[in-house]
Amino acid sequence: MKSTLHSWAPWLGRRAENVAVAMLAAMFIAFLIQIAFRYLFNLPIGWTHEISVILWLWLVLWGAAFVLTEREEIRFDLLHAAVSPRARRLMGVVTALAVVVLYGTALPAMVDYVTFMKVERTAYMKLPFSWVYAIYILFAVAAIIRYLWLGFAALRGDQPKDVDPTKMGSGI
């Protein structure tokens, strides 16, 4: 099972990056259309701004959930780096437990809110807000799974690799 997961993980990571790139490209195209209509044709249009904001929301949460790895996340780690490996493991377990409990407790309310928002629609494109906010549920579930994994890894004694800022991943 573990070897199968390890063989699929890089492929899934690249597909997640492909989705993020597609969202960024669509956002850029909408931005260019907005500039062209506003300044070349003197005809401001609203849907381009709306799609850019929605894609930005999706891009940030999609990237945080599926593209960024644990070591690529930005964090203030002076305390973490100053303590012993045993204390780091304990900090990892406590952090993982806190994230899983908080997101797990909030998940039913998140789902209720997102499903409730199907009655509201965006101003220009008339998309249900449940579609706009659905990414937050994906993000929360991915965070729960990630921190369950990290918590169990910390309990087993697996230490995260030291970060080399000159060799980061995708840059998202």
PDB file of C-alpha atoms in Angstrom:
ATOM      1  CA  MET A   1       0.000   0.000   0.000  1.00  0.00           C
ATOM      2  CA  LYS A   2       2.734   2.453   1.013  1.00  0.00           C
ATOM      3  CA  SER A   3       4.799   1.800  -2.131  1.00  0.00           C
ATOM      4  CA  THR A   4       1.704   2.243  -4.306  1.00  0.00           C
ATOM      5  CA  LEU A   5       0.988   5.564  -2.627  1.00  0.00           C
ATOM      6  CA  HIS A   6       4.594   6.666  -3.052  1.00  0.00           C
ATOM      7  CA  SER A   7       4.481   5.843  -6.771  1.00  0.00           C
ATOM      8  CA  TRP A   8       1.224   7.763  -7.315  1.00  0.00           C
ATOM      9  CA  ALA A   9       2.080  10.775  -5.138  1.00  0.00           C
ATOM     10  CA  PRO A  10       4.448  12.546  -7.586  1.00  0.00           C
ATOM     11  CA  TRP A  11       2.010  12.049 -10.469  1.00  0.00           C
ATOM     12  CA  LEU A  12      -0.903  13.399  -8.397  1.00  0.00           C
ATOM     13  CA  GLY A  13       1.252  16.320  -7.262  1.00  0.00           C
ATOM     14  CA  ARG A  14       2.025  17.242 -10.867  1.00  0.00           C
ATOM     15  CA  ARG A  15      -1.681  17.059 -11.781  1.00  0.00           C
ATOM     16  CA  ALA A  16      -2.513  19.352  -8.855  1.00  0.00           C
ATOM     17  CA  GLU A  17       0.116  21.781 -10.151  1.00  0.00           C
ATOM     18  CA  ASN A  18      -1.441  21.512 -13.647  1.00  0.00           C
ATOM     19  CA  VAL A  19      -4.826  22.512 -12.222  1.00  0.00           C
ATOM     20  CA  ALA A  20      -3.225  25.461 -10.402  1.00  0.00           C
ATOM     21  CA  VAL A  21      -1.492  26.562 -13.607  1.00  0.00           C
ATOM     22  CA  ALA A  22      -4.775  26.343 -15.536  1.00  0.00           C
ATOM     23  CA  MET A  23      -6.507  28.502 -12.916  1.00  0.00           C
ATOM     24  CA  LEU A  24      -3.690  31.051 -13.022  1.00  0.00           C
ATOM     25  CA  ALA A  25      -3.791  31.133 -16.832  1.00  0.00           C
ATOM     26  CA  ALA A  26      -7.586  31.602 -16.855  1.00  0.00           C
ATOM     27  CA  MET A  27      -7.265  34.376 -14.288  1.00  0.00           C
ATOM     28  CA  PHE A  28      -4.604  36.100 -16.407  1.00  0.00           C
ATOM     29  CA  ILE A  29      -6.716  35.815 -19.565  1.00  0.00           C
ATOM     30  CA  ALA A  30      -9.729  37.289 -17.738  1.00  0.00           C
ATOM     31  CA  PHE A  31      -7.486  40.110 -16.521  1.00  0.00           C
ATOM     32  CA  LEU A  32      -6.304  40.834 -20.076  1.00  0.00           C
ATOM     33  CA  ILE A  33      -9.892  40.795 -21.360  1.00  0.00           C
ATOM     34  CA  GLN A  34     -10.860  43.233 -18.612  1.00  0.00           C
ATOM     35  CA  ILE A  35      -8.051  45.630 -19.583  1.00  0.00           C
ATOM     36  CA  ALA A  36      -8.883  45.393 -23.291  1.00  0.00           C
ATOM     37  CA  PHE A  37     -12.587  46.063 -22.800  1.00  0.00           C
ATOM     38  CA  ARG A  38     -12.040  48.875 -20.307  1.00  0.00           C
ATOM     39  CA  TYR A  39      -9.248  50.795 -22.034  1.00  0.00           C
ATOM     40  CA  LEU A  40      -9.502  49.866 -25.709  1.00  0.00           C
ATOM     41  CA  PHE A  41     -13.271  49.677 -26.122  1.00  0.00           C
ATOM     42  CA  ASN A  42     -14.270  51.941 -23.202  1.00  0.00           C
ATOM     43  CA  LEU A  43     -16.700  49.218 -22.135  1.00  0.00           C
ATOM     44  CA  PRO A  44     -16.053  48.009 -18.588  1.00  0.00           C
ATOM     45  CA  ILE A  45     -17.307  44.486 -17.926  1.00  0.00           C
ATOM     46  CA  GLY A  46     -17.843  42.948 -14.518  1.00  0.00           C
ATOM     47  CA  TRP A  47     -17.651  39.219 -15.105  1.00  0.00           C
ATOM     48  CA  THR A  48     -13.884  39.378 -15.641  1.00  0.00           C
ATOM     49  CA  HIS A  49     -13.344  40.828 -12.174  1.00  0.00           C
ATOM     50  CA  GLU A  50     -15.709  38.272 -10.689  1.00  0.00           C
ATOM     51  CA  ILE A  51     -13.991  35.317 -12.341  1.00  0.00           C
ATOM     52  CA  SER A  52     -10.564  36.665 -11.308  1.00  0.00           C
ATOM     53  CA  VAL A  53     -11.615  36.899  -7.652  1.00  0.00           C
ATOM     54  CA  ILE A  54     -13.177  33.419  -7.690  1.00  0.00           C
ATOM     55  CA  LEU A  55     -10.131  31.909  -9.390  1.00  0.00           C
ATOM     56  CA  TRP A  56      -7.819  33.631  -6.913  1.00  0.00           C
ATOM     57  CA  LEU A  57      -9.762  32.132  -3.998  1.00  0.00           C
ATOM     58  CA  TRP A  58      -9.668  28.695  -5.603  1.00  0.00           C
ATOM     59  CA  LEU A  59      -5.985  29.022  -6.548  1.00  0.00           C
ATOM     60  CA  VAL A  60      -4.869  29.935  -3.030  1.00  0.00           C
ATOM     61  CA  LEU A  61      -6.844  27.183  -1.296  1.00  0.00           C
ATOM     62  CA  TRP A  62      -6.135  24.572  -3.998  1.00  0.00           C
ATOM     63  CA  GLY A  63      -2.426  25.358  -3.803  1.00  0.00           C
ATOM     64  CA  ALA A  64      -2.390  25.179  -0.009  1.00  0.00           C
ATOM     65  CA  ALA A  65      -4.311  21.905  -0.017  1.00  0.00           C
ATOM     66  CA  PHE A  66      -2.744  19.996  -2.899  1.00  0.00           C
ATOM     67  CA  VAL A  67       0.382  21.716  -4.264  1.00  0.00           C
ATOM     68  CA  LEU A  68       2.451  22.939  -1.329  1.00  0.00           C
ATOM     69  CA  THR A  69       4.353  20.363   0.645  1.00  0.00           C
ATOM     70  CA  GLU A  70       4.862  20.585   4.379  1.00  0.00           C
ATOM     71  CA  ARG A  71       8.379  21.942   4.016  1.00  0.00           C
ATOM     72  CA  GLU A  72       7.318  24.604   1.476  1.00  0.00           C
ATOM     73  CA  GLU A  73       4.814  26.241   3.792  1.00  0.00           C
ATOM     74  CA  ILE A  74       5.822  29.572   5.247  1.00  0.00           C
ATOM     75  CA  ARG A  75       6.192  29.477   9.006  1.00  0.00           C
ATOM     76  CA  PHE A  76       7.939  31.161  11.894  1.00  0.00           C
ATOM     77  CA  ASP A  77      10.108  28.340  13.193  1.00  0.00           C
ATOM     78  CA  LEU A  78      12.711  29.886  15.505  1.00  0.00           C
ATOM     79  CA  LEU A  79      11.293  28.021  18.491  1.00  0.00           C
ATOM     80  CA  HIS A  80      10.916  24.797  16.526  1.00  0.00           C
ATOM     81  CA  ALA A  81      14.543  24.916  15.376  1.00  0.00           C
ATOM     82  CA  ALA A  82      15.834  25.706  18.870  1.00  0.00           C
ATOM     83  CA  VAL A  83      14.404  22.657  20.648  1.00  0.00           C
ATOM     84  CA  SER A  84      15.481  19.016  20.725  1.00  0.00           C
ATOM     85  CA  PRO A  85      14.206  16.467  18.182  1.00  0.00           C
ATOM     86  CA  ARG A  86      11.989  14.919  20.864  1.00  0.00           C
ATOM     87  CA  ALA A  87      10.391  18.308  21.585  1.00  0.00           C
ATOM     88  CA  ARG A  88       9.912  18.855  17.827  1.00  0.00           C
ATOM     89  CA  ARG A  89       8.086  15.528  17.599  1.00  0.00           C
ATOM     90  CA  LEU A  90       5.855  16.555  20.489  1.00  0.00           C
ATOM     91  CA  MET A  91       5.187  19.923  18.858  1.00  0.00           C
ATOM     92  CA  GLY A  92       4.327  18.127  15.609  1.00  0.00           C
ATOM     93  CA  VAL A  93       1.885  15.791  17.356  1.00  0.00           C
ATOM     94  CA  VAL A  94       0.226  18.637  19.281  1.00  0.00           C
ATOM     95  CA  THR A  95      -0.057  20.782  16.145  1.00  0.00           C
ATOM     96  CA  ALA A  96      -1.479  17.899  14.113  1.00  0.00           C
ATOM     97  CA  LEU A  97      -3.969  17.052  16.841  1.00  0.00           C
ATOM     98  CA  ALA A  98      -5.075  20.685  17.127  1.00  0.00           C
ATOM     99  CA  VAL A  99      -5.578  21.076  13.375  1.00  0.00           C
ATOM    100  CA  VAL A 100      -7.466  17.779  13.055  1.00  0.00           C
ATOM    101  CA  VAL A 101      -9.722  18.544  16.030  1.00  0.00           C
ATOM    102  CA  LEU A 102     -10.425  22.149  14.992  1.00  0.00           C
ATOM    103  CA  TYR A 103     -11.068  21.434  11.307  1.00  0.00           C
ATOM    104  CA  GLY A 104     -12.919  18.214  12.126  1.00  0.00           C
ATOM    105  CA  THR A 105     -15.170  20.019  14.592  1.00  0.00           C
ATOM    106  CA  ALA A 106     -15.811  22.866  12.154  1.00  0.00           C
ATOM    107  CA  LEU A 107     -16.331  20.650   9.083  1.00  0.00           C
ATOM    108  CA  PRO A 108     -20.071  19.996   9.580  1.00  0.00           C
ATOM    109  CA  ALA A 109     -20.723  23.733   9.965  1.00  0.00           C
ATOM    110  CA  MET A 110     -18.613  24.423   6.866  1.00  0.00           C
ATOM    111  CA  VAL A 111     -20.638  21.930   4.851  1.00  0.00           C
ATOM    112  CA  ASP A 112     -23.910  23.398   6.150  1.00  0.00           C
ATOM    113  CA  TYR A 113     -22.819  26.919   5.247  1.00  0.00           C
ATOM    114  CA  VAL A 114     -21.603  26.001   1.773  1.00  0.00           C
ATOM    115  CA  THR A 115     -24.777  24.053   0.979  1.00  0.00           C
ATOM    116  CA  PHE A 116     -26.895  26.905   2.373  1.00  0.00           C
ATOM    117  CA  MET A 117     -25.121  29.366   0.043  1.00  0.00           C
ATOM    118  CA  LYS A 118     -26.632  27.662  -3.011  1.00  0.00           C
ATOM    119  CA  VAL A 119     -29.522  30.120  -2.679  1.00  0.00           C
ATOM    120  CA  GLU A 120     -27.243  33.123  -3.303  1.00  0.00           C
ATOM    121  CA  ARG A 121     -25.683  33.813  -6.694  1.00  0.00           C
ATOM    122  CA  THR A 122     -22.761  35.914  -7.873  1.00  0.00           C
ATOM    123  CA  ALA A 123     -23.578  39.311  -9.358  1.00  0.00           C
ATOM    124  CA  TYR A 124     -22.497  38.894 -12.982  1.00  0.00           C
ATOM    125  CA  MET A 125     -22.083  35.226 -13.777  1.00  0.00           C
ATOM    126  CA  LYS A 126     -24.972  34.062 -11.559  1.00  0.00           C
ATOM    127  CA  LEU A 127     -22.930  31.164 -10.164  1.00  0.00           C
ATOM    128  CA  PRO A 128     -24.243  29.690  -6.921  1.00  0.00           C
ATOM    129  CA  PHE A 129     -22.046  30.740  -4.024  1.00  0.00           C
ATOM    130  CA  SER A 130     -21.961  27.095  -2.992  1.00  0.00           C
ATOM    131  CA  TRP A 131     -19.747  26.500  -6.044  1.00  0.00           C
ATOM    132  CA  VAL A 132     -17.535  29.442  -5.117  1.00  0.00           C
ATOM    133  CA  TYR A 133     -17.041  28.272  -1.517  1.00  0.00           C
ATOM    134  CA  ALA A 134     -16.856  24.521  -2.219  1.00  0.00           C
ATOM    135  CA  ILE A 135     -13.072  24.758  -2.400  1.00  0.00           C
ATOM    136  CA  TYR A 136     -12.991  25.497   1.310  1.00  0.00           C
ATOM    137  CA  ILE A 137     -14.446  22.077   2.082  1.00  0.00           C
ATOM    138  CA  LEU A 138     -11.816  20.429  -0.140  1.00  0.00           C
ATOM    139  CA  PHE A 139      -9.135  22.468   1.614  1.00  0.00           C
ATOM    140  CA  ALA A 140     -10.387  21.499   5.086  1.00  0.00           C
ATOM    141  CA  VAL A 141     -10.604  17.787   4.244  1.00  0.00           C
ATOM    142  CA  ALA A 142      -7.126  17.877   2.676  1.00  0.00           C
ATOM    143  CA  ALA A 143      -5.764  19.658   5.772  1.00  0.00           C
ATOM    144  CA  ILE A 144      -7.317  17.036   8.048  1.00  0.00           C
ATOM    145  CA  ILE A 145      -5.812  14.196   6.018  1.00  0.00           C
ATOM    146  CA  ARG A 146      -2.415  15.922   5.793  1.00  0.00           C
ATOM    147  CA  TYR A 147      -2.212  16.577   9.524  1.00  0.00           C
ATOM    148  CA  LEU A 148      -3.390  13.069  10.394  1.00  0.00           C
ATOM    149  CA  TRP A 149      -0.524  11.815   8.243  1.00  0.00           C
ATOM    150  CA  LEU A 150       1.965  14.261   9.796  1.00  0.00           C
ATOM    151  CA  GLY A 151       0.778  13.454  13.322  1.00  0.00           C
ATOM    152  CA  PHE A 152       1.223   9.720  12.815  1.00  0.00           C
ATOM    153  CA  ALA A 153       4.627  10.340  11.215  1.00  0.00           C
ATOM    154  CA  ALA A 154       5.676  12.372  14.261  1.00  0.00           C
ATOM    155  CA  LEU A 155       4.449   9.606  16.577  1.00  0.00           C
ATOM    156  CA  ARG A 156       6.531   7.073  14.617  1.00  0.00           C
ATOM    157  CA  GLY A 157       9.563   9.311  15.012  1.00  0.00           C
ATOM    158  CA  ASP A 158       9.857  10.417  11.399  1.00  0.00           C
ATOM    159  CA  GLN A 159      11.559  13.792  11.275  1.00  0.00           C
ATOM    160  CA  PRO A 160      10.808  16.213   8.450  1.00  0.00           C
ATOM    161  CA  LYS A 161      13.749  16.890   6.188  1.00  0.00           C
ATOM    162  CA  ASP A 162      15.686  20.085   6.772  1.00  0.00           C
ATOM    163  CA  VAL A 163      14.617  22.844   4.426  1.00  0.00           C
ATOM    164  CA  ASP A 164      17.043  24.056   1.784  1.00  0.00           C
ATOM    165  CA  PRO A 165      15.541  27.320   0.517  1.00  0.00           C
ATOM    166  CA  THR A 166      17.647  27.159  -2.638  1.00  0.00           C
ATOM    167  CA  LYS A 167      15.953  23.915  -3.691  1.00  0.00           C
ATOM    168  CA  MET A 168      12.248  24.636  -3.319  1.00  0.00           C
ATOM    169  CA  GLY A 169       9.546  23.053  -5.441  1.00  0.00           C
ATOM    170  CA  SER A 170       7.099  24.716  -7.760  1.00  0.00           C
ATOM    171  CA  GLY A 171       7.266  28.154  -6.174  1.00  0.00           C
ATOM    172  CA  ILE A 172       3.519  28.437  -5.644  1.00  0.00           C
TER     173      ILE A 172
END
